Structure formats: structure tokens, C-alpha cells
Coordinates of C-alpha atoms in Angstrom, one line a residue:
X24 CA 20.1 7.2 -1.4
X25 CA 21.2 10.5 -2.9
X26 CA 24.6 9.0 -3.4
X27 CA 23.1 5.9 -5.1
X28 CA 21.1 8.2 -7.4
X29 CA 24.3 10.2 -8.3
X30 CA 26.4 7.1 -9.0
X31 CA 23.5 5.5 -10.9
X32 CA 23.4 8.5 -13.2
X33 CA 27.1 8.3 -13.8
X34 CA 26.9 4.5 -14.5
X35 CA 24.0 5.0 -16.9
X36 CA 25.8 7.8 -18.7
X37 CA 29.0 6.0 -19.1
X38 CA 27.4 2.7 -20.0
X39 CA 24.8 3.9 -22.5
X40 CA 27.2 6.2 -24.5
X41 CA 30.1 3.8 -24.4
X42 CA 27.6 1.2 -25.7
X43 CA 26.5 3.5 -28.5
X44 CA 30.2 4.0 -29.4
X45 CA 31.0 0.3 -29.5
X46 CA 27.9 -0.5 -31.6
X47 CA 29.0 2.1 -34.2
X48 CA 32.5 0.7 -34.1
X49 CA 31.2 -2.9 -34.7
X50 CA 29.0 -1.8 -37.5
X51 CA 31.8 0.0 -39.3
X52 CA 34.4 -2.8 -38.9
X53 CA 32.1 -5.8 -39.1
X54 CA 29.7 -4.4 -41.8
X55 CA 26.6 -5.6 -39.8
X56 CA 23.6 -3.7 -38.6
X57 CA 23.4 -3.9 -34.7
X58 CA 20.8 -1.2 -34.3
X59 CA 18.5 -2.0 -31.4
X60 CA 16.7 -0.6 -28.4
X61 CA 17.9 1.7 -25.7
X62 CA 18.3 -1.4 -23.5
X63 CA 20.6 -3.0 -26.2
X64 CA 22.9 0.0 -26.1
X65 CA 23.0 -0.2 -22.4
X66 CA 23.9 -3.9 -22.5
X67 CA 26.7 -3.3 -25.1
X68 CA 28.1 -0.7 -22.8
X69 CA 28.1 -3.3 -20.0
X70 CA 29.9 -5.7 -22.3
X71 CA 32.6 -3.1 -23.2
X72 CA 33.0 -2.1 -19.6
X73 CA 33.5 -5.8 -18.6
X74 CA 36.1 -6.4 -21.2
X75 CA 38.0 -3.3 -20.2
X76 CA 37.7 -3.9 -16.5
X77 CA 38.9 -7.5 -16.9
X78 CA 42.0 -6.4 -18.8
X79 CA 42.7 -3.7 -16.2
X80 CA 42.4 -6.1 -13.3
X81 CA 45.4 -8.0 -14.5
X82 CA 47.5 -4.9 -13.8
X83 CA 45.8 -2.5 -11.4
X84 CA 43.0 -2.5 -8.8
X85 CA 39.5 -1.8 -10.1
X86 CA 38.9 1.5 -8.3
X87 CA 37.1 4.6 -9.6
X88 CA 40.3 5.7 -11.5
X89 CA 39.7 3.0 -14.2
X90 CA 36.4 4.8 -15.1
X91 CA 38.3 7.8 -16.6
X92 CA 38.9 6.3 -20.1
X93 CA 35.3 5.1 -20.3
X94 CA 34.0 8.5 -19.2
X95 CA 36.1 10.1 -21.9
X96 CA 34.6 7.8 -24.5
X97 CA 31.1 8.6 -23.2
X98 CA 31.7 12.3 -23.3
X99 CA 33.1 12.1 -26.8
X100 CA 30.1 10.1 -28.0
X101 CA 27.5 12.3 -26.2
X102 CA 28.8 15.7 -27.0
X103 CA 31.3 15.6 -29.9
X104 CA 29.1 13.1 -31.8
X105 CA 26.0 14.9 -30.6
X106 CA 24.3 11.7 -29.4
X107 CA 23.1 13.5 -26.2
X108 CA 20.1 14.8 -28.1
X109 CA 18.9 11.4 -29.2
X110 CA 19.5 10.1 -25.7
X111 CA 17.3 12.9 -24.3
X112 CA 14.6 12.2 -26.9
X113 CA 14.6 8.5 -26.1
X114 CA 14.3 9.2 -22.4
X115 CA 11.4 11.7 -22.9
X116 CA 9.6 9.3 -25.3
X117 CA 10.0 6.4 -23.0
X118 CA 8.7 8.3 -20.0
X119 CA 5.7 9.6 -22.0
X120 CA 4.8 6.0 -22.8
X121 CA 5.4 4.6 -19.4
X122 CA 3.4 7.3 -17.6
X123 CA 0.7 7.6 -20.2
X124 CA -2.7 7.9 -18.5
X125 CA -3.7 4.4 -19.8
X126 CA -0.7 2.7 -18.3
X127 CA 0.4 4.9 -15.3
X128 CA -1.1 2.6 -12.6
X129 CA 0.8 -0.4 -13.9
X130 CA 4.0 1.6 -14.1
X131 CA 3.5 3.0 -10.7
X132 CA 3.0 -0.4 -9.1
X133 CA 6.3 -1.7 -10.5
X134 CA 8.0 1.5 -9.7
X135 CA 6.9 1.4 -6.0
X136 CA 8.1 -2.1 -5.7
X137 CA 11.5 -1.3 -7.2
X138 CA 12.0 1.8 -5.1
X139 CA 11.1 0.1 -1.9
X140 CA 13.3 -2.9 -2.7
X141 CA 16.1 -0.4 -3.3
X142 CA 15.7 1.4 0.0
X143 CA 15.5 -1.6 2.3
X144 CA 18.7 -3.3 3.5
X145 CA 20.3 -5.9 1.3
X146 CA 18.4 -9.2 1.5
X147 CA 20.7 -11.6 -0.3
X148 CA 22.3 -14.0 2.2
X149 CA 25.3 -14.8 -0.1
X150 CA 26.2 -11.1 -0.4
X151 CA 27.4 -11.1 3.2
X152 CA 29.2 -14.4 2.7
X153 CA 31.3 -13.5 -0.3
X154 CA 29.8 -10.9 -2.7
X155 CA 30.9 -7.8 -0.8
X156 CA 34.3 -9.4 0.0
X157 CA 34.9 -10.3 -3.7
X158 CA 34.2 -6.7 -4.8
X159 CA 36.4 -5.4 -2.0
X160 CA 39.3 -7.5 -3.2
X161 CA 38.8 -6.3 -6.8
X162 CA 38.6 -2.7 -5.7
X163 CA 41.7 -2.9 -3.5
X164 CA 44.1 -5.1 -5.4
X165 CA 44.9 -6.2 -8.9
X166 CA 44.0 -9.8 -9.7
X167 CA 45.5 -12.0 -6.9
X168 CA 46.8 -15.4 -7.9
X169 CA 45.4 -18.2 -5.8
X170 CA 42.8 -16.0 -4.2
X171 CA 40.4 -19.0 -4.2
X172 CA 42.7 -20.6 -1.6
X173 CA 41.2 -18.1 0.9
X174 CA 37.6 -18.9 -0.2
X175 CA 36.6 -21.0 -3.2
X176 CA 33.6 -18.7 -3.9
X177 CA 36.0 -15.9 -4.9
X178 CA 36.7 -18.0 -8.1
X179 CA 33.0 -17.9 -9.2
X180 CA 34.1 -14.6 -10.8
X181 CA 30.8 -13.2 -11.9
X182 CA 30.8 -10.2 -14.2
X183 CA 28.6 -8.2 -11.8
X184 CA 31.4 -8.1 -9.2
X185 CA 33.9 -6.8 -11.8
X186 CA 31.4 -4.3 -13.0
X187 CA 30.5 -3.2 -9.5
X188 CA 34.0 -2.6 -8.1
X189 CA 34.9 0.6 -9.9
X190 CA 31.5 2.2 -9.0
X191 CA 31.7 1.3 -5.3
X192 CA 33.7 4.4 -4.3
X193 CA 34.5 2.9 -0.9
X194 CA 37.5 5.0 -0.2
X195 CA 35.6 8.3 -1.0
X196 CA 32.4 7.7 0.9
X197 CA 33.5 5.2 3.6
X198 CA 30.9 2.7 2.5
X199 CA 30.7 0.6 -0.7
X200 CA 27.8 1.7 -3.0
X201 CA 26.4 -1.2 -5.0
X202 CA 24.6 0.7 -7.7
X203 CA 24.7 -1.8 -10.7
X204 CA 21.6 -3.8 -9.9
X205 CA 19.5 -0.6 -9.3
X206 CA 20.3 0.6 -12.9
X207 CA 20.0 -2.8 -14.5
X208 CA 16.5 -3.4 -12.9
X209 CA 15.4 0.0 -13.9
X210 CA 16.5 -0.4 -17.6
X211 CA 15.1 -4.0 -17.8
X212 CA 11.6 -3.2 -16.4
X213 CA 11.4 0.1 -18.4
X214 CA 12.1 -2.0 -21.5
X215 CA 9.6 -4.8 -20.6
X216 CA 6.7 -2.4 -19.7
X217 CA 7.3 -0.3 -22.8
X218 CA 7.2 -3.4 -24.9
X219 CA 3.9 -4.5 -23.3
X220 CA 2.3 -1.0 -23.9
X221 CA 3.5 -0.7 -27.5
X222 CA 2.8 -4.2 -28.7
X223 CA -0.2 -4.9 -30.8
X224 CA 0.2 -8.6 -30.3
X225 CA -2.1 -9.5 -27.4
X226 CA -0.3 -12.9 -26.9
X227 CA 3.0 -11.1 -26.5
X228 CA 1.5 -8.6 -24.0
X229 CA 0.2 -11.4 -21.8
X230 CA 3.4 -13.4 -22.0
X231 CA 5.6 -10.4 -21.2
X232 CA 3.4 -9.4 -18.3
X233 CA 3.6 -12.9 -16.7
X234 CA 7.3 -13.0 -17.2
X235 CA 7.7 -9.5 -15.6
X236 CA 5.7 -10.8 -12.6
X237 CA 7.8 -14.0 -12.3
X238 CA 11.1 -12.1 -12.5
X239 CA 10.1 -9.9 -9.7
X240 CA 10.9 -12.9 -7.5
X241 CA 14.6 -12.5 -8.3
X242 CA 14.6 -8.8 -8.7
X243 CA 13.2 -7.5 -5.4
X244 CA 15.6 -9.5 -3.3
X245 CA 18.7 -8.4 -5.2
X246 CA 18.4 -4.8 -6.2
X247 CA 20.2 -3.4 -3.2
X248 CA 22.9 -6.1 -3.2
X249 CA 25.6 -6.9 -5.9
X250 CA 24.2 -10.4 -6.5
X251 CA 24.8 -11.8 -10.0
X252 CA 21.4 -13.6 -9.8
X253 CA 19.5 -10.6 -11.1
X254 CA 21.5 -9.9 -14.3
X255 CA 21.9 -13.6 -15.0
X256 CA 18.1 -14.1 -15.0
X257 CA 17.6 -11.0 -17.1
X258 CA 20.1 -12.1 -19.7
X259 CA 18.6 -15.5 -20.2
X260 CA 15.1 -14.1 -20.5
X261 CA 16.2 -11.2 -22.7
X262 CA 18.0 -13.6 -25.1
X263 CA 14.9 -15.8 -25.2
X264 CA 12.8 -12.8 -25.9
X265 CA 15.1 -11.6 -28.8
X266 CA 15.0 -15.1 -30.4
X267 CA 11.3 -15.5 -30.1
X268 CA 10.6 -11.9 -31.4
X269 CA 13.0 -12.5 -34.2
X270 CA 11.2 -15.7 -35.2
X271 CA 7.8 -14.1 -35.0
X272 CA 8.7 -11.0 -37.1
X273 CA 11.3 -12.7 -39.3
X274 CA 14.0 -10.2 -38.3
X275 CA 16.9 -12.5 -37.6
X276 CA 19.6 -11.0 -39.7
X277 CA 23.4 -11.5 -39.5
X278 CA 23.6 -8.4 -37.2
X279 CA 20.8 -9.8 -35.1
X280 CA 22.7 -13.1 -34.7
X281 CA 25.9 -11.3 -33.8
X282 CA 24.1 -9.3 -31.1
X283 CA 22.7 -12.5 -29.6
X284 CA 26.2 -14.1 -29.7
X285 CA 27.5 -11.1 -27.8
X286 CA 24.7 -11.2 -25.2
X287 CA 25.0 -15.0 -24.7
X288 CA 28.8 -14.8 -24.3
X289 CA 28.3 -12.0 -21.8
X290 CA 25.6 -14.0 -19.9
X291 CA 28.1 -16.8 -19.4
X292 CA 30.5 -14.4 -17.7
X293 CA 27.7 -13.3 -15.3
X294 CA 26.9 -16.7 -14.0
X295 CA 28.0 -20.1 -15.2
X296 CA 24.5 -21.5 -15.0
X297 CA 23.6 -19.4 -18.1
X298 CA 26.0 -21.6 -20.2
X299 CA 22.8 -23.6 -21.1
X300 CA 21.9 -20.7 -23.3
X301 CA 24.5 -22.1 -25.7
X302 CA 22.0 -24.6 -26.8
X303 CA 20.2 -21.8 -28.6
X304 CA 23.2 -21.3 -30.9
X305 CA 22.1 -24.5 -32.8
X306 CA 18.8 -22.8 -33.5
X307 CA 20.5 -19.7 -34.7
X308 CA 22.8 -21.8 -36.8
X309 CA 19.7 -23.5 -38.4
X310 CA 18.0 -20.2 -39.1
X311 CA 21.2 -18.8 -40.7
X312 CA 21.6 -21.8 -42.9
X313 CA 17.9 -21.6 -43.9
X314 CA 18.3 -17.9 -44.8
X315 CA 21.5 -18.5 -46.7
X316 CA 23.6 -16.1 -44.7
X317 CA 27.3 -15.8 -45.3
X318 CA 29.1 -17.2 -42.3
X319 CA 32.2 -15.3 -43.3
X320 CA 30.4 -12.1 -42.4
X321 CA 29.0 -13.4 -39.1
X322 CA 32.4 -15.0 -38.2
X323 CA 34.4 -11.8 -38.7
X324 CA 31.8 -9.7 -36.9
X325 CA 31.9 -12.2 -34.0
X326 CA 35.7 -12.1 -33.4
X327 CA 35.2 -9.6 -30.6
X328 CA 33.5 -12.4 -28.6
X329 CA 37.0 -13.7 -27.9
X330 CA 37.6 -10.4 -25.9
X331 CA 34.6 -11.3 -23.8
X332 CA 35.3 -14.9 -23.0
X333 CA 39.1 -15.0 -22.9
X334 CA 39.8 -12.4 -20.1
X335 CA 37.0 -14.1 -18.1
X336 CA 38.8 -17.5 -18.4
X337 CA 42.2 -15.9 -17.6
X338 CA 40.8 -14.5 -14.4
X339 CA 39.4 -17.9 -13.5
X340 CA 42.8 -19.5 -14.0
X341 CA 44.7 -16.8 -12.1
X342 CA 42.4 -16.9 -9.1
X343 CA 41.9 -20.7 -8.9
X344 CA 44.0 -22.6 -11.4
X345 CA 40.7 -23.8 -13.0
X346 CA 39.3 -22.7 -16.4
X347 CA 35.7 -23.1 -15.2
X348 CA 35.1 -23.0 -11.5
X349 CA 33.5 -25.1 -9.9
X350 CA 33.7 -27.6 -12.8
X351 CA 35.7 -30.5 -11.7
X352 CA 38.5 -31.5 -14.0
X353 CA 39.1 -28.1 -15.7
X354 CA 42.6 -27.6 -14.0
X355 CA 44.6 -28.1 -17.2
X356 CA 47.6 -25.9 -16.2
X357 CA 49.0 -27.5 -13.0
X358 CA 49.9 -24.1 -11.5
X359 CA 51.7 -23.9 -8.2
X360 CA 48.9 -21.9 -6.5
X361 CA 46.1 -24.1 -7.9
X362 CA 43.4 -24.8 -5.3
X363 CA 43.4 -28.4 -4.1
X364 CA 40.8 -30.6 -5.9
X365 CA 39.0 -31.0 -2.5
X366 CA 38.2 -27.2 -2.5
X367 CA 36.4 -27.3 -5.9
X368 CA 34.7 -30.6 -4.9
X369 CA 33.4 -29.0 -1.8
X370 CA 31.8 -26.1 -3.7
X371 CA 30.4 -28.7 -6.2
X372 CA 28.9 -30.7 -3.4
X373 CA 27.4 -27.6 -1.7
X374 CA 25.9 -26.4 -5.0
X375 CA 24.5 -29.8 -6.0
X376 CA 23.1 -31.1 -2.7
X377 CA 22.5 -28.0 -0.6
X378 CA 19.4 -26.7 -2.4
X379 CA 17.4 -29.8 -1.4
X380 CA 18.1 -29.6 2.3
X381 CA 17.0 -27.3 5.1
X382 CA 18.4 -26.6 8.6
X383 CA 21.5 -28.7 9.2
X384 CA 22.2 -30.4 5.9
X385 CA 23.4 -34.0 5.8
X386 CA 25.9 -34.1 2.9
X387 CA 26.9 -37.7 3.8
X388 CA 23.3 -38.9 3.3
X389 CA 22.4 -36.9 0.2
X390 CA 25.4 -38.0 -1.8
X391 CA 24.2 -41.6 -1.5
X392 CA 20.5 -41.0 -2.0
X393 CA 18.8 -41.9 -5.3
X394 CA 17.7 -38.9 -7.3
X395 CA 14.0 -39.5 -6.7
X396 CA 14.6 -39.3 -2.9
X397 CA 16.5 -36.0 -3.4
X398 CA 13.6 -34.7 -5.5
X399 CA 11.2 -35.7 -2.7
X400 CA 13.3 -33.8 -0.1
X401 CA 13.4 -30.8 -2.4
X402 CA 9.6 -30.9 -2.9
X403 CA 9.0 -31.1 0.9
X404 CA 11.4 -28.2 1.5
X405 CA 9.7 -26.0 -1.1
X406 CA 6.2 -26.8 0.0
X407 CA 7.0 -25.4 3.4
X408 CA 9.5 -22.6 2.7
X409 CA 9.2 -21.7 -1.0
X410 CA 5.7 -22.4 -2.2
X411 CA 5.8 -19.8 -5.0
X412 CA 9.0 -21.2 -6.4
X413 CA 7.5 -24.7 -6.2
X414 CA 4.4 -23.6 -8.1
X415 CA 6.3 -21.8 -10.8
X416 CA 8.7 -24.7 -11.3
X417 CA 5.8 -27.1 -11.6
X418 CA 4.1 -24.9 -14.1
X419 CA 7.3 -24.8 -16.2
X420 CA 7.6 -28.5 -16.2
X421 CA 3.9 -29.0 -16.9
X422 CA 4.2 -26.8 -20.0
X423 CA 5.2 -30.1 -21.8
X424 CA 1.5 -31.2 -21.8
X425 CA 0.0 -28.7 -24.2
X426 CA 3.0 -29.0 -26.5
X427 CA 2.7 -32.7 -26.6
X428 CA -1.0 -32.4 -27.3
X429 CA -0.2 -30.1 -30.1
X430 CA 2.2 -32.6 -31.6
X431 CA -0.4 -35.3 -31.4
X432 CA -2.7 -33.2 -33.4
X433 CA 0.0 -33.0 -36.1
X434 CA 0.2 -29.2 -36.1
X435 CA 3.9 -29.0 -35.4
X436 CA 4.8 -27.4 -38.8
X437 CA 3.0 -24.2 -37.7
X438 CA 5.3 -23.8 -34.7
X439 CA 8.5 -25.5 -35.8
X440 CA 11.0 -22.8 -34.7
X441 CA 9.1 -21.7 -31.6
X442 CA 8.7 -25.4 -30.6
X443 CA 12.5 -25.8 -31.0
X444 CA 13.1 -22.8 -28.8
X445 CA 10.8 -24.3 -26.2
X446 CA 12.6 -27.7 -26.4
X447 CA 15.9 -25.9 -25.8
X448 CA 14.5 -24.1 -22.7
X449 CA 12.9 -27.3 -21.4
X450 CA 16.1 -29.2 -21.7
X451 CA 17.9 -26.4 -19.9
X452 CA 15.2 -26.6 -17.2
X453 CA 15.8 -30.3 -16.7
X454 CA 19.6 -29.9 -16.5
X455 CA 19.3 -27.1 -14.0
X456 CA 16.9 -29.1 -11.8
X457 CA 19.1 -32.3 -11.9
X458 CA 22.4 -30.5 -11.3
X459 CA 21.5 -27.8 -8.7
X460 CA 17.7 -27.2 -8.0
X461 CA 18.2 -23.9 -6.2
X462 CA 15.2 -21.8 -7.5
X463 CA 17.3 -18.6 -7.9
X464 CA 19.7 -20.5 -10.2
X465 CA 16.8 -21.7 -12.4
X466 CA 14.3 -18.9 -12.3
X467 CA 15.6 -17.6 -15.7
X468 CA 14.7 -21.0 -17.3
X469 CA 11.4 -21.3 -15.4
X470 CA 10.4 -17.8 -16.6
X471 CA 11.6 -18.3 -20.1
X472 CA 9.9 -21.7 -20.5
X473 CA 6.6 -20.3 -19.3
X474 CA 7.0 -17.2 -21.4
X475 CA 7.4 -19.0 -24.7
X476 CA 4.6 -21.5 -23.9
X477 CA 2.2 -18.7 -22.8
X478 CA 3.0 -16.7 -25.9
X479 CA 2.4 -19.5 -28.3
X480 CA -0.8 -20.9 -26.9
X481 CA -2.2 -17.4 -26.2
X482 CA -1.5 -16.6 -29.9
X483 CA -3.4 -19.7 -30.9
X484 CA -6.5 -18.7 -28.8
X485 CA -6.8 -15.4 -30.8
X486 CA -8.6 -13.3 -28.3
X487 CA -11.6 -11.2 -29.2
X488 CA -11.4 -7.4 -29.3
X489 CA -13.5 -7.2 -26.2
X490 CA -10.9 -9.3 -24.2
X491 CA -8.1 -7.2 -25.6
X492 CA -9.7 -4.0 -24.3
X493 CA -10.0 -5.5 -20.8
X494 CA -6.4 -6.7 -20.8
X495 CA -4.9 -3.6 -19.1
X496 CA -7.6 -3.6 -16.5
X497 CA -6.8 -7.2 -15.7
X498 CA -3.2 -6.4 -15.3
X499 CA -4.1 -3.6 -12.8
X500 CA -6.3 -5.9 -10.8
X501 CA -3.6 -8.5 -10.6
X502 CA -0.9 -6.0 -9.5
X503 CA -2.8 -4.7 -6.5
X504 CA -2.6 -7.8 -4.3
X505 CA 0.9 -8.6 -5.7
X506 CA 2.1 -5.1 -4.6
X507 CA 0.6 -5.5 -1.1
X508 CA 2.2 -9.0 -0.8
X509 CA 5.7 -7.8 -1.7
X510 CA 5.5 -4.8 0.5
X511 CA 4.6 -7.0 3.4
X512 CA 7.5 -9.3 2.3
X513 CA 10.0 -6.5 2.8
X514 CA 8.5 -5.7 6.2
X515 CA 8.7 -9.3 7.5
X516 CA 12.0 -10.3 5.9
X517 CA 14.5 -11.3 8.6
X518 CA 17.3 -9.3 7.0
X519 CA 15.2 -6.1 7.1
X520 CA 15.3 -3.7 10.0
X521 CA 13.6 -0.4 11.0
X522 CA 15.1 2.8 9.9
X523 CA 14.4 6.6 9.9
X524 CA 14.0 8.4 6.6
X525 CA 16.9 10.7 7.3
X526 CA 19.2 7.6 7.8
X527 CA 18.8 6.7 4.1
X528 CA 18.7 10.2 2.6
X529 CA 22.4 10.3 1.7
X530 CA 23.7 6.7 1.9
X531 CA 21.9 3.4 1.5
X532 CA 21.3 1.0 4.4
X533 CA 24.1 -1.4 5.2
X534 CA 23.7 -5.2 5.6
X535 CA 22.7 -6.0 9.1
X536 CA 25.6 -8.3 9.5
X537 CA 28.2 -5.5 9.4
X538 CA 29.5 -5.1 13.0
X539 CA 32.5 -3.7 14.8
X540 CA 34.4 -6.8 16.0
X541 CA 37.5 -6.0 18.0
X542 CA 39.9 -8.8 19.0
X543 CA 39.2 -10.6 15.7
X544 CA 41.4 -13.8 15.9
X545 CA 44.3 -14.0 13.4
X546 CA 47.5 -15.7 12.5
X547 CA 50.6 -14.1 11.0
X548 CA 51.8 -14.7 7.5
X549 CA 55.0 -13.4 5.8
X550 CA 56.0 -9.8 6.7
X551 CA 53.6 -9.6 9.6
X552 CA 50.6 -9.8 7.3
X553 CA 47.5 -10.8 9.3
X554 CA 45.2 -13.7 8.2
X555 CA 41.9 -13.4 10.0
X556 CA 40.3 -16.6 11.2
X557 CA 36.4 -16.4 11.5
X558 CA 34.4 -18.0 14.3
X559 CA 30.7 -17.7 13.7
X560 CA 29.9 -19.0 17.2
X561 CA 31.9 -16.1 18.7
X562 CA 30.5 -13.6 16.2
X563 CA 33.6 -13.2 14.1
X564 CA 32.6 -13.2 10.4
X565 CA 35.0 -12.5 7.5
X566 CA 32.6 -9.7 6.5
X567 CA 34.0 -7.7 9.4
X568 CA 37.6 -8.6 9.1
X569 CA 40.1 -5.8 8.3
X570 CA 42.2 -7.9 5.9
X571 CA 42.5 -11.3 4.3
X572 CA 40.2 -13.8 5.9
X573 CA 39.9 -17.6 5.3
X574 CA 36.1 -18.3 5.4
X575 CA 36.4 -22.0 5.6
X576 CA 39.3 -24.1 7.1
X577 CA 41.0 -25.4 4.0
X578 CA 44.4 -25.8 5.7
X579 CA 47.5 -23.8 6.4
X580 CA 47.9 -20.8 4.1
X581 CA 51.0 -19.0 3.0
X582 CA 51.8 -16.0 0.8
X583 CA 53.6 -16.6 -2.5
X584 CA 55.7 -13.5 -2.1
X585 CA 56.3 -10.4 0.0
X586 CA 53.0 -8.7 -0.9
X587 CA 49.3 -9.7 -1.0
X588 CA 49.3 -9.1 -4.8
X589 CA 51.8 -12.0 -5.1
X590 CA 49.0 -14.4 -4.2
X591 CA 48.3 -17.3 -1.8
X592 CA 48.9 -21.0 -1.8
X593 CA 47.8 -23.7 0.6
X594 CA 50.8 -25.2 2.3
X595 CA 48.7 -28.0 3.9
X596 CA 45.4 -29.4 2.6
X597 CA 43.0 -30.1 5.4
X598 CA 39.8 -29.9 3.5
X599 CA 38.9 -33.5 3.8
X600 CA 39.8 -33.5 7.5
X601 CA 37.4 -30.6 8.2
X602 CA 34.7 -31.7 5.6
X603 CA 34.9 -35.5 5.6
X604 CA 32.1 -35.9 3.1
X605 CA 33.9 -34.0 0.3
X606 CA 35.3 -37.0 -1.6
X607 CA 32.4 -39.4 -1.4
X608 CA 31.3 -38.8 -5.0
X609 CA 34.9 -38.8 -6.3
X610 CA 36.3 -42.0 -4.7
X611 CA 37.5 -44.6 -7.2
X612 CA 35.1 -47.4 -7.5

């Protein structure tokens, strides 16, 4: 873990100070005030890193060498611009608040959970399927045309994989170091806890604490893996928090709107499910019109958003031929290496119908079932396997009841903007549940919907001073059984395994699925390049292949040129042959 700590410090230093630099640049060129929290500067640094890494990936591999220009910017900002002093003061001030005698037990409970979650082996199943492999491709090669012909999931293209690749240092340490989620989780929970402790608004304290508890569900299973689920959930919630806080305190300025536009655009590149955040742009537009802001100022300041979205879309097209993968019908360019439509349909079917099934899924049956029958199957699955996810989802959907009662009492004027924000989140919740009801895809909307509802109705209650004084004690009491529950969760999780302390002192634990697999089956492509063919029954997984590996049998693959960087193309399309249910939804009526 010492290596994780070392790389985490490097990542934080580069990201924070490059974020500080880009904020100053935006403020001078766009003439807007973007000043914000420590966490805001960190996020702006992630955005700048993503834009830079995306552009670099078109020409060179994303290994540690691409960090050098960003490190130079960070050193310039920290020492030449003398920002290191304000950084140190911010850290000292934050730590003094977090570990204040009044709050230390709460902070320690969250810290223990985050540390233990970071030490145990990666728990995310999808990481072994394609997360590690995607990052390995980015770190080893420049962007490969038609890479999705090897595995459609490579075209999901989340920002977290791009951001993780340069900090992996695989060639140096002989093992990839996935540090990004460690740092993001630390920054996020430090911000949330500090906001709870400093807030004089009891309703906000309660709402933030409940949201922090809910988001542990996505946090603790993803810290030690490079999964995009963690950052996607944080971005949706954080944007919700910023909008709500701006409404409450009437602080939504042109700079505030630009900051939200940057964060929402960034969120979309992290995970496509966050695109539903776009609905909140209508609320921001309404507020801007109401305040009489000059759109010319916001427009010119928002031009850099093009740099966030366009490279992301270019990468999508290069890897798959689709502008948005796996959105059917976004193959506008008819490229020679474009993945066959059956590949994108297969991922669409898996994403839409997989979350409602357990064991051996029947994709034939589920594509023909009415939606109510699919919901019944989802409910049955979650009752037995994911009861917490079921309860939280039901609470989010049931939040409609108090809001409707409020409307019936004709008090809607007092909560017009907050009610609109809740409507946006509730609509997003419905769309998520209908399109792909995997809880980890929707936990951000579940947490945000509950957060806004709890805040508003807690605010209406107007707690007495006696209750306010007992609030921190209540938080401590609630955290005790929760901490014990999650510690037992780590112990019993099937992906966990026993280890000695000295085995994690230097390097983190590896995923249990990593194995030495000699005699891995392969076929030869051009110039003797091996294409490995997995066989799960025989213990051959693409995770352990030494080169390109086709996860699923799409058909006969060929190289587009003499080198791997030239890309891949499917010579024969055998997707429907091997997955006969793939076109059921798409057959012409």
C-alpha cells in the first residue's frame, strides 16, 4: 500500500494544482468567477487531465510519460505562483475540522471503512471482465481503431479508465496501480463530512449525512478497482448538491453556472448513464433568465466544454464507429472498422435485461415479457440478493408521496425551484429504472432524489435546539452498527481472500482472478500476431492473456494493417450465430 500512497500523493498534487491553474485561466479569459472549494479545484484538475489525456491518446500511449507536462504545470502553480502555502493551509484547516473532538468519532468511522475497503482485494466483478484490460490497452498503445471488435465493452470509454492509465505505472512496478478511486473517495468524503460539520442548517446536515451513508454502497466496493461507478455516482450527487445549495443561498451566478456545465459535461464522459443530468440544464436556464444574466458571457466562458465532449466522442468513433456506445443508431460515419450492429445490440440487450435476472439469464424470454413482469422479476431478485438496494430504491420512488401532499395543500410556491429539481431527479430515476435497473447504475439518482426530499421536508419541520444538539450523537449511534456491518461484508465477500499484513505493505492486493495460465489457446493474425481465445470452462480468461484477446465470439477477426495500432476489423460476423437472441428487439415488424 506504500506504492498506492505514493502515487496517490502524486495524483493529488498534479490534479489539485493543475485545477487551480485552469480555474485562474478560465477566470481571466472568460471573465467569470469560478472560485470554489478544495474539491472543486480537484475536479477541475481531473477535467483538465481528461482533456489532455484524450488528446494524447490519439497519438501516443497513455503511460506515465504523459504526466510530465501536467507535473510541470502543477510545479509552476505550486511554487512559482506560491499556491503551495494556501494548499497547506487548506489541508491543515480541513484536518482540524474533521478531527475536531466533537466530530472525531464520525470521521474515524468513515475513515476506517475507506481504509479497509482500500486494503482488501478489488471487489468489482466487471473490473476483471474489461476494466483492467481497457486500461492496459490505453497504457500500452495509442488509440486503436476498431478496438471494440475485440470486446464491445472497450467502447464504453469511461473517463476513469483514461485518467487511470497514466498513473498505473505497470512497467515500473510489474503490477498496475489503480489509485484514482482512492483519491476521489478521500476528497469526496472529506468534503461531505466537512460540509456537515460546518453547516448551521440542520436540514442540510441530516440530508448530507443520509446521502453519505447511501453512497457508501457504491464507494466501498469500488475504491480498490478502477470502476467508473464511483466517480459517476459522486458527480451526479455533487452537481445536485451544488444546484440545491445555490438555490438555498441564492448564489447561482454566471460563474456558478459555468462550473456546473463543466462538471455535468465531465460526468457524461465518466458514464453515459449520467447524461440524465442534462435535464438540470433547463433549470439552470430558467434561473439565468430569471436573474437576467447575459448569455453572451456564459456562452463564451462555456466554449471549453467543447474540449471535454469532442475528444470523448472522437474516441468513441475511433474505437467502435459509434458516436455514443451502446446507443443503437449512432453509427453516422460508415467506417470500415465499425463494429457490426449485432455487437452494439448485444451490449444493449445485456444492459437492459441482465439486471432483472439471476443465475442463467433467459434473454429470449425477457425480451418478450411485458414491463410489469420484468419489474416483478427484478423485485424478486432484489428481495433475495440486494435487499438494501431494494429498500433505497423504494424510498426514492415513494418520495413522490410527501411532494404530492405538499402540492395538494397549495404550498408549491415556497418550494418552486427545489420542487423542480426533485422533478428532474425523479424523472431521471424513472428513466434509469425502465432502461436498465442495475442498482449501481441508478444509485446516484436514488441518493440524490432522497437527498433533496430529506432536505426540504427536514427544513419544513424546523427542529428545536434540543434536537439539533443531539444530532451528532445520533449520527455516532447510527454509524456503529453500520461500520460493523460493512466490516463483516468485506470479510464475507466472495472476492475477498486472507492475506498477511506484510503482503500489502508495498503493493496492493491483486484481483483473485489473476492466474498464470500457460498453453492459452490462440489463433494467428497478420505478422504472427497472436489473438487469444478464452475458454472459461477450461480456466482461460482474457484477464490472463498476454496479448489481444476476444472476450466473446463475435466472428473472425483480422488486423487492418501490419501493427496492432492499425486496428481491427471483423472479417465475418457470427454474433447472431453465437447469441441467437440478439436481434429479437430489432427485427422489422
